Coordinates of C-alpha atoms in Angstrom, one line a residue:
M1 CA 102.5 182.9 64.0
K2 CA 103.7 186.2 62.5
H3 CA 104.4 186.0 58.8
L4 CA 106.5 188.6 56.8
L5 CA 106.1 189.2 53.1
K6 CA 109.5 190.6 52.3
G7 CA 111.0 192.5 49.4
G8 CA 107.9 193.7 47.5
L9 CA 106.4 197.1 46.5
V10 CA 103.4 197.9 48.7
V11 CA 100.8 199.7 46.6
G12 CA 98.3 202.2 48.0
G13 CA 96.3 205.0 46.6
N14 CA 99.4 207.3 46.8
G15 CA 101.5 204.9 44.9
P16 CA 104.0 202.1 45.6
V17 CA 106.4 202.0 48.5
R18 CA 109.2 199.5 49.0
A19 CA 108.3 197.9 52.3
D20 CA 107.7 194.6 53.9
V21 CA 104.4 193.5 55.4
L22 CA 104.1 191.8 58.8
I23 CA 101.0 189.8 59.2
D24 CA 99.8 188.7 62.7
G25 CA 96.8 186.5 62.5
E26 CA 94.1 188.0 60.3
Q27 CA 95.5 191.6 60.3
V28 CA 98.4 193.6 59.1
A29 CA 100.6 194.3 62.1
A30 CA 103.3 196.5 60.5
V31 CA 104.4 197.8 57.2
G32 CA 108.1 198.9 56.9
L33 CA 111.7 197.7 56.7
N34 CA 113.8 195.7 59.1
L35 CA 110.9 193.6 60.4
D36 CA 112.6 190.2 60.0
N37 CA 113.2 189.6 63.7
L38 CA 109.5 190.0 64.4
A39 CA 108.5 187.1 62.1
Q40 CA 108.4 183.4 62.5
Q41 CA 107.8 182.8 58.8
I42 CA 109.2 184.9 55.9
T43 CA 108.1 184.7 52.3
D44 CA 110.2 186.3 49.6
V45 CA 108.1 188.6 47.3
S46 CA 110.9 190.4 45.7
G47 CA 109.9 192.0 42.4
M48 CA 106.2 191.6 43.2
L49 CA 103.5 194.3 43.7
L50 CA 101.5 194.0 46.8
F51 CA 98.0 195.3 46.2
P52 CA 95.3 195.5 48.9
G53 CA 92.7 192.8 48.2
F54 CA 90.4 193.8 45.4
I55 CA 86.8 194.6 46.2
D56 CA 84.1 193.9 43.7
G57 CA 81.1 196.0 44.6
H58 CA 78.8 194.6 42.0
T59 CA 78.2 190.9 41.7
H60 CA 75.1 188.6 41.2
F61 CA 75.5 185.1 42.6
D62 CA 72.8 182.6 43.0
L63 CA 70.2 184.9 41.3
D64 CA 67.0 183.7 39.8
V65 CA 66.4 185.6 36.6
C66 CA 64.8 185.0 33.2
N67 CA 63.3 181.7 34.3
T68 CA 66.7 180.3 35.3
T69 CA 69.4 180.7 38.0
T70 CA 72.9 182.1 37.5
A71 CA 75.6 179.5 36.8
D72 CA 77.7 180.7 39.8
D73 CA 76.4 180.5 43.3
F74 CA 78.3 181.9 46.3
F75 CA 80.6 178.8 46.4
S76 CA 81.8 178.9 42.8
G77 CA 81.4 182.7 42.4
S78 CA 83.5 183.5 45.5
R79 CA 86.2 180.9 44.5
S80 CA 86.3 182.6 41.1
A81 CA 86.6 186.0 42.8
L82 CA 89.5 184.8 45.0
R83 CA 91.4 183.4 42.0
G84 CA 91.2 186.8 40.5
G85 CA 92.5 188.7 43.5
T86 CA 89.1 189.8 44.7
T87 CA 88.9 189.1 48.5
T88 CA 85.6 190.9 49.1
I89 CA 82.5 191.0 47.1
V90 CA 79.2 193.0 47.6
D91 CA 76.3 191.1 46.1
F92 CA 72.7 192.3 45.8
A93 CA 70.0 191.0 48.0
C94 CA 66.8 191.1 45.9
P95 CA 63.4 190.6 47.6
N96 CA 60.6 190.4 45.1
K97 CA 57.8 193.0 45.1
G98 CA 55.5 192.4 48.0
E99 CA 58.3 190.9 50.1
S100 CA 60.1 192.6 53.0
L101 CA 63.7 193.8 53.1
R102 CA 64.3 191.4 56.0
H103 CA 63.1 188.5 53.9
G104 CA 65.5 189.4 51.1
L105 CA 68.3 189.8 53.6
D106 CA 67.6 186.4 55.3
L107 CA 67.3 184.7 51.9
W108 CA 70.8 186.1 50.8
H109 CA 72.3 185.0 54.1
Q110 CA 71.0 181.5 53.4
K111 CA 72.6 181.6 50.0
A112 CA 76.0 182.9 51.1
D113 CA 76.7 181.9 54.8
G114 CA 79.0 179.0 55.1
K115 CA 79.5 178.8 51.3
A116 CA 81.5 181.8 50.4
A117 CA 85.3 181.4 50.1
C118 CA 85.9 185.2 50.1
D119 CA 84.5 187.9 52.4
Y120 CA 81.1 189.3 51.4
G121 CA 78.5 191.9 52.1
F122 CA 75.1 192.8 50.5
H123 CA 73.5 195.8 48.9
M124 CA 69.8 195.8 49.4
T125 CA 67.6 196.2 46.4
I126 CA 64.6 198.5 46.7
D127 CA 62.1 197.2 44.2
D128 CA 59.1 198.1 46.2
W129 CA 58.2 201.2 48.2
N130 CA 55.6 201.6 50.9
P131 CA 55.5 202.6 54.6
D132 CA 56.7 199.2 55.8
I133 CA 59.7 199.3 53.6
R134 CA 60.5 202.8 54.8
R135 CA 60.4 201.6 58.4
E136 CA 62.7 198.7 57.6
L137 CA 65.6 201.0 56.3
P138 CA 67.1 201.7 59.8
V139 CA 67.0 197.9 60.5
M140 CA 69.1 197.3 57.5
F141 CA 71.8 199.7 58.8
D142 CA 71.8 197.7 62.0
E143 CA 72.4 194.6 60.0
G144 CA 75.4 196.1 58.2
I145 CA 73.6 197.2 55.0
S146 CA 74.5 200.7 54.2
T147 CA 74.2 200.7 50.5
F148 CA 71.1 200.0 48.3
K149 CA 70.1 199.7 44.6
M150 CA 67.3 200.9 42.5
Y151 CA 66.4 200.2 38.9
M152 CA 65.0 202.5 36.2
T153 CA 64.2 199.6 33.9
Y154 CA 62.7 196.1 34.3
P155 CA 59.1 196.2 35.4
A156 CA 59.7 193.6 38.2
M157 CA 62.4 195.8 39.7
M158 CA 61.6 199.5 39.0
I159 CA 59.5 201.6 41.4
G160 CA 59.0 204.7 39.3
D161 CA 60.3 208.3 39.7
R162 CA 57.9 209.2 42.6
D163 CA 58.8 206.4 44.8
M164 CA 62.5 206.4 43.8
F165 CA 62.6 210.1 44.8
S166 CA 61.0 209.3 48.2
A167 CA 63.5 206.5 48.7
M168 CA 66.3 208.9 47.9
E169 CA 65.2 211.3 50.5
A170 CA 64.9 208.6 53.1
L171 CA 68.4 207.2 52.4
R172 CA 69.8 210.7 52.5
D173 CA 68.4 211.3 56.0
L174 CA 69.9 207.9 57.1
G175 CA 73.3 208.5 55.6
G176 CA 73.0 205.7 53.1
L177 CA 73.9 205.6 49.5
A178 CA 72.2 203.9 46.5
G179 CA 73.4 202.8 43.1
Y180 CA 71.2 203.1 40.1
H181 CA 70.7 201.0 36.9
C182 CA 70.0 203.8 34.4
E183 CA 68.1 203.0 31.2
N184 CA 64.8 204.3 29.9
S185 CA 62.4 201.5 30.2
G186 CA 59.7 202.9 28.0
V187 CA 62.0 203.5 25.1
I188 CA 63.5 200.0 25.4
D189 CA 60.1 198.4 25.6
A190 CA 58.9 200.3 22.4
L191 CA 62.1 199.4 20.4
I192 CA 61.9 195.7 21.5
A193 CA 58.3 195.5 20.2
Q194 CA 59.4 197.1 16.9
Y195 CA 62.3 194.6 16.4
L196 CA 60.2 191.6 17.3
S197 CA 57.4 192.7 15.0
T198 CA 59.7 192.9 12.0
G199 CA 61.2 189.5 12.8
D200 CA 64.6 190.8 13.9
T201 CA 64.9 188.4 16.8
G202 CA 68.6 187.6 16.9
P203 CA 71.2 188.9 19.4
G204 CA 72.0 191.9 17.2
A205 CA 68.7 193.4 18.1
H206 CA 69.7 193.6 21.8
P207 CA 72.0 196.6 21.5
L208 CA 69.8 198.2 19.0
S209 CA 66.9 198.1 21.4
R210 CA 69.0 199.6 24.3
P211 CA 70.7 202.6 22.6
A212 CA 73.2 204.8 24.3
A213 CA 70.7 207.7 24.4
A214 CA 68.3 205.6 26.5
E215 CA 71.1 205.3 29.1
A216 CA 72.1 209.0 29.0
E217 CA 68.4 210.1 29.3
A218 CA 68.0 207.9 32.4
V219 CA 71.2 209.2 33.9
S220 CA 70.2 212.8 33.3
R221 CA 66.7 212.2 34.9
L222 CA 68.2 210.4 37.9
L223 CA 70.7 213.2 38.5
R224 CA 67.9 215.9 38.3
L225 CA 65.9 213.9 40.9
A226 CA 69.1 213.6 43.1
E227 CA 69.6 217.4 42.7
I228 CA 66.2 218.0 44.1
A229 CA 66.6 215.4 46.8
E230 CA 70.1 216.8 47.6
T231 CA 71.6 213.4 47.9
P232 CA 74.7 211.7 46.4
V233 CA 74.3 208.8 44.0
I234 CA 76.3 206.1 42.3
I235 CA 75.8 205.3 38.6
V236 CA 76.5 201.6 38.3
H237 CA 77.9 200.0 35.1
L238 CA 78.0 203.2 33.2
S239 CA 78.8 202.3 29.6
T240 CA 78.6 205.4 27.3
A241 CA 80.3 208.7 26.6
A242 CA 76.9 210.4 26.6
A243 CA 76.1 209.2 30.1
L244 CA 79.5 210.3 31.4
E245 CA 78.8 213.7 29.9
E246 CA 75.5 213.9 32.0
V247 CA 77.6 213.2 35.1
R248 CA 80.0 216.0 34.3
A249 CA 77.0 218.3 33.9
A250 CA 75.7 217.3 37.3
R251 CA 79.1 217.8 38.9
R252 CA 79.4 221.3 37.5
R253 CA 76.0 222.0 39.3
G254 CA 77.8 221.0 42.5
Q255 CA 76.3 217.5 42.8
T256 CA 78.1 214.5 44.3
V257 CA 78.0 211.6 41.8
F258 CA 80.1 208.4 41.8
V259 CA 80.5 206.3 38.7
E260 CA 81.3 202.6 38.3
T261 CA 82.2 201.0 35.0
C262 CA 83.1 197.4 34.0
P263 CA 85.9 195.7 32.1
H264 CA 83.6 194.6 29.2
Y265 CA 82.7 198.3 28.5
L266 CA 86.4 199.2 28.4
L267 CA 87.6 196.4 26.2
L268 CA 84.8 195.1 23.9
Q269 CA 82.7 196.7 21.1
D270 CA 79.2 196.1 19.9
D271 CA 80.3 194.1 16.8
V272 CA 80.3 191.0 19.1
Y273 CA 76.5 190.9 18.8
F274 CA 76.5 190.8 15.0
Q275 CA 78.4 187.5 14.6
E276 CA 76.7 184.9 12.4
D277 CA 77.0 182.2 15.0
Y278 CA 74.1 182.6 17.5
S279 CA 76.1 181.3 20.5
Q280 CA 79.1 183.5 19.7
A281 CA 76.8 186.5 19.8
A282 CA 74.4 185.6 22.5
R283 CA 77.2 185.0 25.1
Y284 CA 77.8 188.8 25.2
V285 CA 74.2 189.8 26.0
C286 CA 74.1 192.0 29.1
A287 CA 72.5 195.3 30.1
P288 CA 73.4 197.9 29.4
P289 CA 74.8 196.3 26.3
I290 CA 78.4 196.5 25.1
R291 CA 78.7 199.7 23.1
E292 CA 79.9 200.9 19.8
M293 CA 83.4 202.2 19.0
G294 CA 84.3 205.4 20.7
N295 CA 82.7 204.9 24.0
Q296 CA 85.7 202.9 25.3
E297 CA 88.0 205.8 24.7
A298 CA 85.7 208.2 26.5
L299 CA 85.6 205.8 29.5
L300 CA 89.3 205.4 29.6
Y301 CA 89.7 209.2 29.5
G302 CA 87.2 209.3 32.4
L303 CA 89.3 206.9 34.5
A304 CA 92.5 208.7 33.8
N305 CA 91.0 211.9 34.9
G306 CA 89.4 210.5 38.0
E307 CA 85.8 210.9 36.8
I308 CA 85.1 207.2 37.2
Q309 CA 85.7 206.0 40.8
T310 CA 85.4 202.2 40.6
I311 CA 85.7 199.2 38.2
A312 CA 83.3 196.4 39.2
T313 CA 82.1 193.4 37.1
D314 CA 78.4 193.1 37.3
H315 CA 79.2 189.4 37.3
C316 CA 76.0 187.6 36.3
S317 CA 77.0 184.4 34.7
F318 CA 75.1 181.9 32.6
T319 CA 76.3 178.9 30.6
L320 CA 76.1 178.9 26.9
Q321 CA 73.3 176.3 27.2
Q322 CA 71.3 178.8 29.3
K323 CA 72.0 181.5 26.7
D324 CA 70.4 179.2 24.2
A325 CA 67.0 180.0 25.6
G326 CA 66.9 183.1 23.5
R327 CA 67.1 181.4 20.1
G328 CA 64.3 183.1 18.1
D329 CA 63.6 185.8 20.7
F330 CA 66.6 187.9 21.9
T331 CA 64.6 189.1 24.9
K332 CA 64.7 185.6 26.4
I333 CA 68.5 185.5 26.4
P334 CA 69.5 185.6 30.1
G335 CA 71.5 188.9 30.4
G336 CA 74.9 188.9 32.1
L337 CA 78.6 188.1 31.8
P338 CA 81.1 186.3 33.9
G339 CA 83.9 188.6 34.9
V340 CA 84.8 188.4 38.7
E341 CA 87.8 186.1 37.9
T342 CA 89.4 188.3 35.3
R343 CA 88.8 191.9 36.5
G344 CA 92.2 192.4 38.2
L345 CA 94.2 191.0 35.3
L346 CA 92.2 193.0 32.7
A347 CA 92.4 196.2 34.6
Y348 CA 96.2 196.0 35.2
S349 CA 96.9 195.0 31.7
L350 CA 94.7 197.6 30.0
L351 CA 95.2 200.5 32.4
V352 CA 98.7 200.1 33.8
G353 CA 100.1 198.3 30.9
G354 CA 98.4 200.8 28.6
H355 CA 99.7 203.8 30.6
V356 CA 96.2 205.0 31.5
L357 CA 96.6 204.7 35.2
D358 CA 99.6 204.1 37.5
V359 CA 99.5 201.3 40.0
G360 CA 98.4 203.7 42.8
Q361 CA 95.4 204.8 40.8
L362 CA 94.7 201.2 40.0
A363 CA 94.6 200.4 43.8
Q364 CA 92.1 203.2 44.2
V365 CA 89.6 202.0 41.6
L366 CA 89.9 198.3 42.5
A367 CA 90.2 198.5 46.3
E368 CA 90.4 201.9 48.1
N369 CA 87.5 203.7 46.5
P370 CA 85.0 200.8 46.8
A371 CA 86.1 200.2 50.5
K372 CA 85.2 203.9 51.2
L373 CA 82.0 204.0 49.2
Y374 CA 80.7 200.7 50.6
G375 CA 81.5 201.3 54.3
M376 CA 84.6 199.0 54.7
W377 CA 87.4 201.5 55.1
P378 CA 90.0 201.1 56.6
R379 CA 89.4 197.5 57.5
K380 CA 89.5 196.8 53.8
G381 CA 91.0 198.6 50.7
V382 CA 94.5 199.3 52.2
I383 CA 97.6 197.5 53.4
A384 CA 98.2 199.3 56.8
P385 CA 98.5 198.3 60.5
G386 CA 95.1 197.2 61.8
S387 CA 93.6 196.5 58.3
D388 CA 92.6 193.0 57.3
A389 CA 95.5 191.2 55.7
D390 CA 93.9 190.9 52.3
I391 CA 96.8 191.1 49.9
V392 CA 97.2 190.4 46.2
V393 CA 100.8 189.5 45.2
Y394 CA 101.0 190.5 41.6
D395 CA 104.0 189.6 39.3
P396 CA 104.3 192.2 36.6
K397 CA 106.5 190.1 34.5
A398 CA 104.6 186.8 34.4
D399 CA 102.4 187.5 31.4
T400 CA 99.7 185.0 30.6
V401 CA 96.7 184.4 28.3
I402 CA 93.1 184.4 29.7
T403 CA 91.2 181.2 28.7
A404 CA 88.1 179.6 30.1
E405 CA 90.1 176.4 30.8
G406 CA 90.7 176.0 34.6
Q407 CA 88.6 178.9 35.7
E408 CA 86.5 178.6 38.8
S409 CA 83.4 180.1 37.3
R410 CA 80.8 177.6 36.1
A411 CA 79.9 179.7 33.1
G412 CA 82.2 177.6 30.9
Y413 CA 83.5 180.5 28.9
T414 CA 85.0 183.9 29.3
P415 CA 84.2 187.0 27.2
F416 CA 88.0 187.7 27.1
E417 CA 89.2 184.4 25.7
G418 CA 92.7 184.8 24.3
F419 CA 93.5 188.1 26.0
Q420 CA 97.2 188.5 26.5
T421 CA 97.9 190.0 30.0
C422 CA 100.6 192.1 31.4
G423 CA 101.7 190.1 34.4
S424 CA 99.6 187.8 36.6
I425 CA 98.5 187.1 40.1
R426 CA 101.0 184.9 42.0
S427 CA 99.2 184.5 45.2
V428 CA 96.2 186.0 47.3
Y429 CA 96.0 186.3 51.1
L430 CA 92.6 186.5 52.7
R431 CA 92.7 187.9 56.2
G432 CA 96.3 186.6 56.6
S433 CA 95.8 183.1 55.2
L434 CA 97.1 182.1 51.8
A435 CA 94.0 181.5 49.8
V436 CA 95.4 181.3 46.2
D437 CA 98.8 180.0 45.2
K438 CA 100.0 180.0 41.6
G439 CA 96.5 180.1 40.3
V440 CA 95.1 177.4 42.6
V441 CA 92.4 178.2 45.1
L442 CA 93.4 176.5 48.2
A443 CA 91.0 174.4 50.3
G444 CA 90.0 176.0 53.6
S445 CA 89.3 179.5 52.4
H446 CA 86.3 180.7 54.4
G447 CA 84.7 184.0 53.8
Q448 CA 83.1 186.2 56.5
Y449 CA 80.1 188.4 56.3
I450 CA 81.2 192.0 56.6
H451 CA 79.1 194.3 58.7
R452 CA 79.5 197.5 56.8
N453 CA 79.4 201.1 58.1
R454 CA 78.0 204.2 56.4
P455 CA 79.8 205.3 53.3
I456 CA 82.7 207.6 53.4
L457 CA 81.9 210.3 50.7

C-alpha cells in the first residue's frame, strides 16, 4: 500500500521544500506535489518539518566496562533511539586484546540481531595490532564494516603511536576511515595518581584529571601522524576550543579532518561535577569530561561555520546505582551518559531555536553527513526517491520539557532534566512503517543490520 505524507516541509541539506512524500513499502517512491492519486493512504502533516531519519554514529549498547554492563542493551537502547528520531545507530564492536576482529563482530551481532528496534551497523574497534588483525581488515569490509575506532587512552584499548600509525596506513589503502578518542593517557594517569594521593577522590577530581590541554595535545599528535600517513580521520566527541584549534591548523596544512561533538558538550558546563551531592555530580562523569565555560561557545561557532560535521551522543548509559560504585574513588565511576533519546530535541532547540543553524544545516549534521561518512548514502540520510523511508515528523510548535519519566532508556535519569524544548517529535517512520506515534514506540518495530559501503569523503 502506498502511503502519502501530505502538506509538510521536506528538509534536506539544502534547506526545506514544500512537498509531499510518497512511501511505497520500505522506500520513498516520490517527493513532490499532486501525488494524491497515487496513494491508498494519506496522512496530513501540515505545519510539520519532515527530516530524514537521524543517524547516531556513536553509541555503546550492551558494553561491559568498569566491572559492569551498560544499562541499555540493543533492545532498550534502540527503542530509546527511535523515540528520539534516530532510525539508524552505529555501535562499536569491541574485541578484547588477543581476540580477533571476527570474534568481536560475531559477538556484537549476537548482542544486536533480532533485538534492535532501529536499523544498526558497527564500527570495529582496533585495540590490538598484529599481522592477523591486519589480514582481517579486508574481511571486515566484506561484512559491511568500513569504519573503525582507535583509542589514545585506556590501557585496555590503546595500541600506541607506532601501531596506530601502521593501522592508519592499512585503512588508507583499503579506503576505510577511523575515528579516534583523543586524550593524553600518560598525563591523565599522572594526574589521577596525584589527586588520589591527596585524598581528592570525589567526582570533582574527574574533570581536573582530564584537562582540556590533554585532549588538545592528543588531537595535535594524532593529526601529525595522519599527516605523515596521508589519511583522513575523524575526531570523535571533541569537547574543547583548544582541540578545535588543532583541527583548524591541520586543515590549513591541507589535511582532511572530520569532527564529531555531542549535546552534553554544547549545553553543559563543568560545574556539574562540583555539586555537594555525590549522585548529582557522579551522574555526569564521562570522557572527555564536560568542560568549563567558554568551550560551548567555541563549539557552537564551529558548528555554525561548518567546522564540525556531526553531532552524535556517545550514548553509554549507567543507572545511578551503577554510578555509586565510585564513592570514595572517582576512577571507579563508570563513565558515560544517556543521550540517544534526546539528541534530536536538544539539537533542534539549541541550534535552530538559538539561530545557530538553519533546518537544512541541522539535517546535515544529524543525518546527511553521518550517512556519507559512515557509508550509508544515499540509502540513508536523505528523503529522496529510492532512499529508505526513514522520516522524522517534527512539530516546531509543540514545545515540551525533557524529563526522565517515560523515557525508553534504562538509565533512569537524563542529564538534561527540565530542559525546555522548541517543538517536539510527532512521529517517526522506519523504512516506511510508523515506529513512533506521539512519543510512544510502537510494537513491531524491527531493525535491520545495514551493510555499509566505504565512506564518501
